[in-house]
Short mmCIF file of C-alpha atoms and ligand atoms in Angstrom, two decimals:
data_model
loop_
_atom_site.label_atom_id
_atom_site.label_comp_id
_atom_site.label_asym_id
_atom_site.label_seq_id
_atom_site.Cartn_x
_atom_site.Cartn_y
_atom_site.Cartn_z
CA MET A 710 7.65 5.00 -16.05
CA ALA A 711 10.08 7.68 -18.01
CA ALA A 712 13.43 8.64 -15.30
CA PHE A 713 10.87 12.08 -13.20
CA LYS A 714 12.25 13.32 -10.00
CA THR A 715 8.90 13.82 -8.17
CA ILE A 716 8.33 11.61 -6.13
CA ILE A 717 3.94 11.81 -6.51
CA GLU A 718 1.74 10.12 -3.58
CA PRO A 719 0.81 6.90 -5.35
CA PHE A 720 -3.14 7.26 -4.59
CA LYS A 721 -6.30 9.24 -5.34
CA ILE A 722 -7.94 9.87 -2.39
CA LYS A 723 -12.15 8.61 -2.61
CA SER A 724 -13.26 10.04 0.88
CA VAL A 725 -12.68 13.18 2.55
CA GLU A 726 -12.72 14.13 6.45
CA PRO A 727 -12.16 17.96 7.08
CA LEU A 728 -9.94 19.30 9.71
CA GLY A 729 -10.40 20.83 13.10
CA PHE A 730 -9.72 24.37 12.51
CA THR A 731 -9.45 26.52 15.87
CA THR A 732 -7.95 29.91 16.91
CA GLU A 733 -5.00 30.01 19.44
CA SER A 734 -6.86 31.18 21.57
CA GLU A 735 -9.40 29.27 22.04
CA ARG A 736 -6.29 25.86 21.65
CA ALA A 737 -4.54 28.18 24.83
CA ARG A 738 -8.29 27.60 26.51
CA LEU A 739 -7.90 23.38 25.81
CA LEU A 740 -4.82 23.51 26.73
CA ALA A 741 -4.96 24.91 30.21
CA GLU A 742 -7.72 22.71 30.45
CA GLY A 743 -6.02 19.98 29.35
CA GLY A 744 -3.35 19.75 32.20
CA TYR A 745 -0.54 20.47 29.37
CA ASN A 746 -1.19 17.24 27.88
CA LEU A 747 -1.86 16.57 24.26
CA PHE A 748 -3.83 13.13 24.39
CA ASN A 749 -7.13 15.36 26.54
CA ILE A 750 -7.43 17.42 23.23
CA PRO A 751 -10.24 15.99 21.47
CA ALA A 752 -9.02 15.06 17.70
CA ALA A 753 -11.89 18.11 16.39
CA LYS A 754 -9.72 20.45 18.24
CA VAL A 755 -6.88 18.93 16.11
CA LEU A 756 -5.87 20.57 12.70
CA ILE A 757 -2.75 18.61 11.42
CA ASP A 758 -2.78 15.05 13.89
CA LEU A 759 0.74 13.74 14.22
CA LEU A 760 0.16 12.29 17.54
CA THR A 761 1.13 8.87 15.96
CA ASP A 762 0.57 6.88 13.11
CA SER A 763 -0.97 3.98 15.23
CA GLY A 764 -4.12 2.92 13.22
CA THR A 765 -4.34 6.23 12.03
CA SER A 766 -3.41 5.58 8.07
CA ALA A 767 -6.15 5.66 5.95
CA MET A 768 -7.57 2.45 4.41
CA SER A 769 -7.39 1.73 0.65
CA ALA A 770 -10.79 0.40 -1.64
CA GLU A 771 -9.20 -2.93 -1.45
CA GLN A 772 -9.28 -3.03 2.77
CA TRP A 773 -12.47 -1.86 2.88
CA ALA A 774 -13.75 -4.28 -0.17
CA GLY A 775 -12.42 -6.90 2.57
CA MET A 776 -14.14 -5.32 5.59
CA MET A 777 -17.57 -6.13 3.70
CA ARG A 778 -16.05 -9.95 3.06
CA GLY A 779 -15.46 -10.18 6.16
CA ASP A 780 -16.48 -13.21 7.92
CA GLU A 781 -18.06 -12.69 11.44
CA SER A 782 -18.25 -16.71 12.14
CA TYR A 783 -16.16 -17.12 16.39
CA ALA A 784 -14.90 -20.23 15.65
CA GLY A 785 -13.11 -20.82 12.49
CA ALA A 786 -13.94 -17.77 10.86
CA SER A 787 -11.97 -18.10 6.63
CA SER A 788 -10.90 -14.71 7.79
CA PHE A 789 -8.95 -16.38 9.73
CA TYR A 790 -7.29 -18.23 7.46
CA ARG A 791 -6.30 -15.74 4.92
CA PHE A 792 -4.82 -13.69 7.76
CA GLU A 793 -3.03 -17.15 9.08
CA ALA A 794 -2.41 -17.40 5.36
CA ALA A 795 -0.54 -13.78 5.22
CA VAL A 796 1.29 -13.28 8.83
CA ARG A 797 2.74 -17.43 8.05
CA GLU A 798 3.69 -16.10 4.17
CA LEU A 799 5.69 -12.69 5.77
CA THR A 800 7.73 -14.09 8.56
CA GLY A 801 7.65 -18.37 8.12
CA LEU A 802 6.75 -18.36 11.44
CA ARG A 803 3.38 -21.20 12.18
CA GLU A 804 1.50 -20.24 14.77
CA VAL A 805 -0.56 -17.43 14.11
CA ILE A 806 -2.69 -16.03 16.87
CA PRO A 807 -4.10 -12.84 16.35
CA VAL A 808 -4.51 -10.27 18.76
CA HIS A 809 -6.39 -6.75 19.43
CA GLN A 810 -2.86 -4.34 19.34
CA GLY A 811 0.35 -4.76 19.68
CA ARG A 812 0.58 -4.47 24.24
CA ALA A 813 -1.82 -7.67 23.91
CA ALA A 814 0.96 -9.50 22.14
CA GLU A 815 3.28 -8.20 24.72
CA ARG A 816 1.36 -8.47 28.06
CA ILE A 817 0.70 -12.41 26.44
CA LEU A 818 4.66 -13.51 26.00
CA PHE A 819 6.07 -11.34 29.13
CA GLU A 820 3.27 -13.61 31.52
CA LEU A 821 4.40 -17.27 29.87
CA LEU A 822 8.42 -15.19 29.74
CA GLY A 823 9.17 -13.50 32.07
CA GLY A 824 8.94 -12.22 36.27
CA LYS A 825 10.69 -11.60 38.80
CA GLY A 826 14.35 -12.18 38.40
CA ARG A 827 14.39 -12.56 34.66
CA VAL A 828 16.16 -9.67 31.76
CA ILE A 829 14.30 -9.35 28.85
CA ILE A 830 16.90 -7.61 26.75
CA ALA A 831 16.21 -5.29 23.25
CA ASN A 832 17.45 -2.78 21.33
CA THR A 833 15.38 -0.51 22.53
CA HIS A 834 11.99 -1.68 24.49
CA PHE A 835 8.91 0.75 23.39
CA ASP A 836 7.02 1.90 26.04
CA THR A 837 4.23 -0.41 26.34
CA THR A 838 6.74 -2.36 25.35
CA ARG A 839 9.38 -2.10 28.81
CA ALA A 840 5.84 -1.38 31.01
CA ASN A 841 4.67 -5.16 29.80
CA VAL A 842 7.90 -5.95 31.14
CA GLU A 843 8.06 -4.41 33.99
CA VAL A 844 4.56 -5.42 35.61
CA SER A 845 5.86 -9.12 35.04
CA GLY A 846 8.37 -8.16 37.44
CA ALA A 847 11.54 -8.45 35.66
CA GLN A 848 13.48 -6.34 34.51
CA ALA A 849 14.04 -4.18 30.68
CA ARG A 850 17.54 -3.87 29.44
CA ASP A 851 18.23 -1.70 26.97
CA LEU A 852 21.34 -2.26 24.53
CA THR A 853 21.00 0.55 22.03
CA VAL A 854 24.14 1.58 19.86
CA PRO A 855 26.48 4.86 21.05
CA GLU A 856 25.53 6.20 17.79
CA ALA A 857 21.13 6.58 18.79
CA ALA A 858 22.88 8.91 21.66
CA LYS A 859 24.35 11.51 18.63
CA ILE A 860 21.26 13.10 17.95
CA SER A 861 23.00 15.19 14.94
CA VAL A 862 25.10 12.73 13.66
CA PRO A 863 23.42 11.06 10.62
CA TYR A 864 24.76 7.31 10.92
CA PRO A 865 22.51 5.51 8.70
CA PHE A 866 20.94 2.43 11.24
CA LYS A 867 21.02 3.54 14.38
CA GLY A 868 18.08 1.63 15.49
CA ASN A 869 20.71 -1.52 15.64
CA ILE A 870 21.91 -3.24 19.15
CA ASP A 871 24.94 -3.55 20.81
CA THR A 872 25.80 -6.75 19.71
CA LEU A 873 29.22 -7.06 22.10
CA ALA A 874 27.46 -5.45 25.11
CA LEU A 875 24.50 -8.41 23.74
CA GLU A 876 27.28 -11.12 23.92
CA GLY A 877 28.78 -9.64 27.31
CA CYS A 878 25.48 -9.49 29.24
CA LEU A 879 23.68 -13.00 27.86
CA ARG A 880 27.31 -14.77 29.02
CA GLU A 881 27.12 -13.03 32.85
CA LEU A 882 23.14 -13.92 32.97
CA GLY A 883 22.25 -16.82 31.04
CA ASP A 884 19.02 -18.64 32.00
CA ARG A 885 18.05 -15.74 33.10
CA VAL A 886 17.99 -13.68 29.99
CA PRO A 887 14.39 -15.88 27.78
CA LEU A 888 14.37 -13.76 25.16
CA VAL A 889 15.96 -10.41 22.79
CA ILE A 890 14.02 -8.31 21.19
CA MET A 891 14.81 -6.63 18.46
CA THR A 892 11.96 -3.55 17.65
CA VAL A 893 11.83 -2.60 14.23
CA THR A 894 12.45 -0.04 13.25
CA ASN A 895 13.01 1.13 16.68
CA ASN A 896 10.91 4.04 17.74
CA SER A 897 11.50 5.08 20.52
CA VAL A 898 15.74 6.36 19.55
CA GLY A 899 13.74 8.29 16.22
CA GLY A 900 12.13 5.22 13.95
CA GLN A 901 15.85 3.97 13.67
CA PRO A 902 16.34 0.89 11.16
CA VAL A 903 18.53 -2.00 11.88
CA SER A 904 20.61 -3.53 9.76
CA MET A 905 20.68 -6.63 8.66
CA ALA A 906 24.13 -6.84 9.37
CA ASN A 907 23.03 -6.81 13.01
CA LEU A 908 19.76 -8.64 12.27
CA ARG A 909 21.98 -11.26 11.20
CA GLU A 910 24.93 -11.16 13.97
CA THR A 911 21.97 -10.42 16.18
CA GLY A 912 20.34 -14.14 15.35
CA ARG A 913 24.15 -15.78 15.71
CA ILE A 914 24.20 -14.32 18.76
CA CYS A 915 20.97 -15.59 19.84
CA ARG A 916 21.95 -19.51 18.58
CA ASP A 917 25.42 -19.15 19.92
CA TYR A 918 24.06 -19.26 23.39
CA LYS A 919 20.40 -21.06 22.93
CA VAL A 920 17.77 -17.28 23.59
CA PRO A 921 15.38 -16.82 21.02
CA LEU A 922 14.89 -13.92 19.50
CA PHE A 923 11.95 -11.72 19.30
CA LEU A 924 11.02 -9.16 16.07
CA ASP A 925 9.18 -6.25 17.59
CA CYS A 926 7.99 -6.24 14.02
CA ALA A 927 4.83 -2.36 13.94
CA ARG A 928 7.52 -0.75 11.29
CA PHE A 929 8.65 -3.95 9.33
CA ALA A 930 8.16 -2.79 5.56
CA GLU A 931 9.48 0.89 6.76
CA ASN A 932 12.94 -0.90 8.38
CA ALA A 933 13.14 -3.19 5.16
CA TRP A 934 13.40 -0.73 2.74
CA LEU A 935 16.08 1.69 4.76
CA ILE A 936 17.68 -1.43 4.85
CA LYS A 937 17.52 -1.31 0.40
CA GLN A 938 17.91 2.05 0.81
CA ARG A 939 21.20 2.02 2.15
CA GLU A 940 23.06 -0.74 3.74
CA PRO A 941 25.21 -1.98 0.75
CA GLY A 942 23.94 -5.22 -1.95
CA PHE A 943 20.03 -4.56 -1.43
CA ALA A 944 19.64 -1.99 -3.28
CA GLY A 945 18.94 -3.93 -6.27
CA VAL A 946 16.77 -6.93 -3.45
CA PRO A 947 13.21 -7.93 -4.10
CA VAL A 948 11.94 -5.54 -0.28
CA ARG A 949 10.00 -8.23 0.15
CA ASP A 950 12.55 -10.82 0.47
CA ILE A 951 14.40 -8.10 2.49
CA ALA A 952 11.17 -7.96 4.89
CA ARG A 953 11.90 -12.22 4.63
CA GLU A 954 15.18 -11.98 5.66
CA MET A 955 14.86 -9.62 8.57
CA PHE A 956 11.91 -12.86 9.80
CA SER A 957 14.35 -15.86 9.23
CA TYR A 958 16.50 -14.64 11.96
CA CYS A 959 13.29 -14.74 14.94
CA GLN A 960 11.53 -17.74 16.94
CA GLY A 961 8.69 -15.20 17.66
CA ALA A 962 7.27 -12.01 16.35
CA TRP A 963 4.67 -10.00 17.37
CA MET A 964 3.25 -6.95 15.55
CA SER A 965 1.02 -3.57 16.37
CA SER A 966 -0.72 -4.05 12.97
CA LYS A 967 -1.74 0.18 13.51
CA LYS A 968 1.21 1.15 12.03
CA ASP A 969 2.90 -1.13 8.39
CA ALA A 970 -0.62 -3.42 8.69
CA LEU A 971 -1.94 0.49 7.23
CA VAL A 972 -5.22 -0.68 9.56
CA ASN A 973 -7.38 1.21 12.19
CA MET A 974 -6.81 -2.28 14.83
CA GLY A 975 -5.19 -4.98 15.19
CA GLY A 976 -2.20 -6.84 15.88
CA PHE A 977 -1.14 -10.54 16.42
CA LEU A 978 1.74 -12.62 17.68
CA ALA A 979 3.95 -15.68 15.51
CA LEU A 980 5.70 -18.30 16.80
CA SER A 981 8.16 -21.15 15.64
CA ASP A 982 7.77 -22.45 18.91
CA ALA A 983 4.29 -24.46 19.19
CA ALA A 984 4.60 -25.21 22.96
CA LEU A 985 4.85 -22.05 23.43
CA ALA A 986 2.19 -21.26 21.51
CA LYS A 987 0.00 -23.60 23.09
CA LYS A 988 0.27 -21.49 26.72
CA ALA A 989 -0.57 -18.28 24.57
CA ARG A 990 -2.89 -19.47 23.66
CA GLU A 991 -4.98 -20.18 26.90
CA VAL A 992 -4.12 -16.89 28.13
CA LEU A 993 -4.82 -15.65 24.78
CA ILE A 994 -8.69 -17.18 25.30
CA VAL A 995 -9.62 -15.27 29.28
CA GLY A 996 -8.23 -12.33 28.41
CA GLU A 997 -8.43 -11.18 23.78
CA GLY A 998 -10.75 -14.12 22.63
CA PHE A 999 -11.44 -17.76 20.95
CA PRO A 1000 -7.86 -18.37 18.85
CA THR A 1001 -8.85 -17.98 15.63
CA TYR A 1002 -10.00 -14.45 16.15
CA GLY A 1003 -8.17 -13.36 19.02
CA GLY A 1004 -9.92 -9.58 20.18
CA LEU A 1005 -10.80 -8.80 16.29
CA SER A 1006 -13.79 -8.86 14.16
CA GLY A 1007 -13.20 -11.18 11.55
CA ARG A 1008 -13.37 -7.92 9.03
CA ASP A 1009 -10.50 -6.25 10.51
CA LEU A 1010 -8.60 -10.01 10.32
CA GLU A 1011 -9.05 -9.02 6.69
CA ALA A 1012 -7.74 -5.90 6.71
CA VAL A 1013 -4.60 -6.67 8.38
CA ALA A 1014 -3.94 -9.55 5.27
CA ILE A 1015 -4.81 -7.09 2.33
CA GLY A 1016 -2.28 -4.58 4.24
CA LEU A 1017 0.75 -6.74 4.74
CA GLY A 1018 0.96 -7.10 1.52
CA GLU A 1019 0.67 -3.65 0.09
CA VAL A 1020 2.65 -2.10 2.74
CA LEU A 1021 5.45 -3.84 0.51
CA SER A 1022 4.17 -1.78 -2.04
CA GLU A 1023 7.81 -0.27 -3.42
CA GLU A 1024 6.27 2.95 -5.20
CA TYR A 1025 4.70 2.92 -1.43
CA LEU A 1026 7.22 2.83 0.52
CA SER A 1027 9.63 5.50 -1.80
CA TYR A 1028 6.82 8.00 -0.91
CA ARG A 1029 5.97 7.53 2.88
CA ILE A 1030 10.34 7.78 3.43
CA ARG A 1031 10.32 10.67 1.40
CA SER A 1032 8.04 12.52 2.62
CA ILE A 1033 9.47 11.90 6.17
CA GLU A 1034 13.04 12.90 4.32
CA TYR A 1035 10.64 16.12 2.72
CA LEU A 1036 9.89 17.18 5.48
CA GLY A 1037 13.22 16.52 7.77
CA GLU A 1038 15.13 19.02 5.22
CA GLY A 1039 11.78 21.51 5.65
CA LEU A 1040 12.81 20.91 9.74
CA ARG A 1041 16.71 21.42 8.76
CA LYS A 1042 16.01 24.80 6.74
CA ALA A 1043 13.93 26.24 9.32
CA GLY A 1044 16.73 25.59 11.48
CA VAL A 1045 15.31 22.80 13.38
CA PRO A 1046 17.73 20.64 15.41
CA ILE A 1047 16.41 16.90 14.86
CA VAL A 1048 17.32 13.58 15.14
CA GLU A 1049 19.63 12.83 12.03
CA PRO A 1050 18.97 11.25 9.33
CA THR A 1051 15.96 10.81 9.37
CA GLY A 1052 13.73 7.26 10.08
CA GLY A 1053 10.65 5.32 8.79
CA HIS A 1054 7.93 7.19 10.10
CA GLY A 1055 8.23 10.66 11.43
CA VAL A 1056 10.18 13.61 12.20
CA TYR A 1057 11.47 13.58 15.76
CA VAL A 1058 12.81 17.19 17.25
CA ASP A 1059 15.34 18.10 19.70
CA ALA A 1060 13.85 19.55 21.80
CA LYS A 1061 17.02 20.11 24.90
CA ALA A 1062 18.47 22.10 21.62
CA LEU A 1063 16.40 23.89 20.42
CA LEU A 1064 15.25 24.85 23.74
CA PRO A 1065 18.37 24.59 25.91
CA HIS A 1066 17.23 27.48 28.61
CA ILE A 1067 15.27 24.24 30.26
CA PRO A 1068 15.71 22.26 31.97
CA PRO A 1069 14.89 18.49 31.38
CA ARG A 1070 13.18 18.52 34.99
CA LEU A 1071 10.66 21.06 32.93
CA TYR A 1072 9.56 18.22 30.40
CA PRO A 1073 11.20 21.09 27.45
CA ALA A 1074 10.20 18.53 24.59
CA GLN A 1075 6.12 18.82 26.55
CA ALA A 1076 6.70 22.72 26.28
CA LEU A 1077 7.75 21.99 22.81
CA ALA A 1078 5.15 20.82 21.80
CA CYS A 1079 2.57 22.35 23.53
CA GLU A 1080 3.34 25.28 21.77
CA ILE A 1081 3.21 23.43 18.77
CA TYR A 1082 -0.10 23.30 18.72
CA ARG A 1083 -0.49 26.53 21.00
CA LEU A 1084 1.09 28.30 17.43
CA GLY A 1085 -0.73 25.77 14.28
CA GLY A 1086 -2.98 22.93 15.81
CA ILE A 1087 -0.60 20.43 14.99
CA ARG A 1088 0.29 17.83 17.78
CA THR A 1089 3.00 16.40 18.16
CA VAL A 1090 4.42 13.43 20.93
CA GLU A 1091 6.91 13.58 23.39
CA ILE A 1092 9.21 11.26 24.33
CA GLY A 1093 11.59 12.37 27.35
CA SER A 1094 11.73 12.44 30.19
CA LEU A 1095 7.77 12.54 30.60
CA MET A 1096 7.73 8.60 28.92
CA PHE A 1097 11.19 8.10 30.11
CA GLY A 1098 12.24 9.82 33.46
CA ARG A 1099 12.51 8.59 36.47
CA LYS A 1100 12.07 9.12 39.99
CA ASN A 1101 14.61 7.49 42.43
CA LYS A 1102 13.27 6.38 46.02
CA ASP A 1103 14.91 9.49 47.60
CA GLY A 1104 12.84 12.01 45.04
CA SER A 1105 15.40 12.63 43.16
CA PHE A 1106 14.76 13.02 39.42
CA VAL A 1107 16.28 10.73 36.58
CA PRO A 1108 15.67 11.91 32.91
CA ALA A 1109 15.20 10.36 30.28
CA LYS A 1110 17.94 10.13 27.18
CA ALA A 1111 16.78 12.76 24.73
CA GLU A 1112 14.21 15.33 24.68
CA LEU A 1113 12.60 14.82 21.47
CA VAL A 1114 9.58 16.00 20.19
CA ARG A 1115 8.09 12.89 17.45
CA MET A 1116 5.83 14.24 14.90
CA ALA A 1117 4.44 10.40 12.65
CA ILE A 1118 3.40 10.30 10.30
CA PRO A 1119 0.07 8.60 9.38
CA ARG A 1120 0.10 6.74 6.53
CA ARG A 1121 -1.64 8.10 3.51
CA VAL A 1122 -3.46 10.95 4.64
CA TYR A 1123 -1.42 13.59 4.53
CA THR A 1124 -0.81 15.21 1.06
CA GLN A 1125 2.34 17.77 0.67
CA SER A 1126 0.74 20.83 1.65
CA HIS A 1127 -0.27 19.57 4.64
CA ILE A 1128 3.83 19.14 5.46
CA ASP A 1129 4.47 22.54 3.74
CA TYR A 1130 1.76 23.80 6.37
CA VAL A 1131 4.08 21.90 8.74
CA ILE A 1132 7.59 23.31 8.23
CA GLU A 1133 6.37 26.96 8.21
CA VAL A 1134 4.96 26.70 12.17
CA PHE A 1135 7.92 25.20 13.18
CA GLY A 1136 10.11 28.16 11.71
CA GLU A 1137 7.46 30.52 13.27
CA LEU A 1138 8.26 28.50 16.20
CA ALA A 1139 12.32 27.82 16.42
CA ARG A 1140 11.91 32.32 15.75
CA ARG A 1141 10.00 32.34 19.40
CA ALA A 1142 12.28 29.59 21.51
CA PRO A 1143 13.71 31.85 23.59
CA ASP A 1144 10.00 32.85 25.08
CA ILE A 1145 9.13 29.40 25.76
CA ARG A 1146 8.97 28.76 29.65
CA GLY A 1147 8.82 24.90 30.60
CA LEU A 1148 6.06 22.97 32.87
CA ASP A 1149 6.16 21.28 35.95
CA LEU A 1150 4.40 18.70 36.87
CA ILE A 1151 1.53 18.14 38.85
CA GLU A 1152 -0.31 14.48 38.76
CA ALA A 1153 1.27 11.78 37.10
CA SER A 1154 1.21 7.50 37.21
CA GLU A 1155 3.88 4.84 37.54
CA HIS A 1156 3.22 2.69 34.31
CA LEU A 1157 2.97 4.72 30.95
CA ALA A 1158 2.41 8.05 33.45
CA HIS A 1159 2.56 10.23 29.65
CA PHE A 1160 -1.18 9.27 28.70
CA THR A 1161 -2.88 10.87 31.60
CA ALA A 1162 0.42 13.00 33.28
CA LYS A 1163 -1.03 16.88 34.34
CA LEU A 1164 1.25 19.47 34.31
CA ALA A 1165 0.76 23.30 34.72
CA PRO A 1166 3.98 26.57 33.10
CA ALA A 1167 6.43 26.50 35.67
CA ALA A 1168 6.72 29.82 37.20
CA PRO A 1169 9.02 32.87 35.01
N1 F0G B 1061 6.42 -1.84 19.90
C1 F0G B 1061 5.77 -0.79 19.09
C2 F0G B 1061 7.74 -0.48 18.18
C3 F0G B 1061 5.45 0.21 19.22
O1 F0G B 1061 5.53 1.42 18.48
C4 F0G B 1061 4.48 -0.12 19.75
C5 F0G B 1061 3.48 1.50 19.46
C6 F0G B 1061 3.76 -1.03 20.72
C7 F0G B 1061 5.12 -1.90 20.40
C8 F0G B 1061 2.75 -1.67 20.98
O2 F0G B 1061 1.24 -1.61 19.93
O3 F0G B 1061 -0.26 -0.11 20.65
O4 F0G B 1061 -0.92 -1.72 18.97
O5 F0G B 1061 -0.35 -1.77 21.49
N2 F0G B 1061 3.29 2.48 18.83
C9 F0G B 1061 2.59 3.14 18.81
C10 F0G B 1061 2.65 4.69 18.98
C11 F0G B 1061 1.75 3.43 20.49
O6 F0G B 1061 2.50 5.97 19.20
O7 F0G B 1061 4.63 5.06 18.68
P1 F0G B 1061 -0.24 -1.02 20.15
#
């Protein structure tokens, strides 16, 4: 191709869905009725839905064709063998266990390897990972690199684990650590990538201390592309080879395939340890299903197998990551502070910097997310004290490290004009920032509170 600079959407659209147009007063009413929790807003009342990139991808014509070929046999379906081959080829891990989504793999894994007295170490546990670790009785410890806390500083690999701290912990805790997790990309700190150097060094440390390394690989392809773009020595390496090298350092992996497998439902747990896999299949049969479908229909297995190949297309990944950068550039120009640099699957707005007048105990990021919806019908998600804040036993409030609003971009769904609209709405919101009020928490459950919490506007 000629060297034109515009990076276009590398697809054309065959099937369309209408967007949910509403009025501002209707949205204000829906917010009040839904307890200022955006999980309670009906999707038909959302114009641009950036709540999550999980399960929201547009599938390709090939994947839909695969759905028709799906083999729905209870045991030994041919779709399972295609799924197994695709996962083996990507990860190099022999034992492939399908599950209905990522957290099902987490539940099985921590039921087997977690438990009281154990400590699970990660670059950062995603919220469902942390919940499954804690439900098992184990402790989840994040060893995020200090650079990740400097929101406005564009360090290229903020997803990394602090390898010095990791070595210290393994020395101190010994066999209380049953596994180390690398989340690629690191969702909770801004969809930030982990470098190959960091993966390699972590692999070495884990080998030295005889602790298995697991990848939580929901967004492995975006991580691989960001390595290609940002890490010296990888510019000329095919992204598929980069992905394979990432997996070469681990003994296990699980995937919420609802992200980088470009499907609406699915996941897997992949292991090298056959004895552990045998136990995992026993747990699987009780809660998910027979080991050749694990909570998925044959057509879902087929779509994952195809998606795992499609996602490694370099045309797709260059468009994907460029479209995230484009949103980041627009917001920056509109005066909206964001996590720098932009990462793999979305742009994270720094609500603490935009709303310095709202203290963390009044959930500034949730307040901002509600305002974006009220003003422009855009749904985002809070990654701040509503998701990660805690109450001490004495009732005192421990805020999250950062107050972020995540705009996660569904894959292959929105076009550039949708993103231009988002930038325009945010520009207006930034001008109105001083008028935004905080929210009081009225009701919350113990685990994963943000899904069901109810809030109300705080008194001025
Ligand atoms: N690990 C990571 C890194 C994730 O981002 C998610 C889900 C999971 C595990 C759990 O997978 O949802 O299939 O059970 N993340 C979604 C999100 C929900 O919006 O970021 P799941």
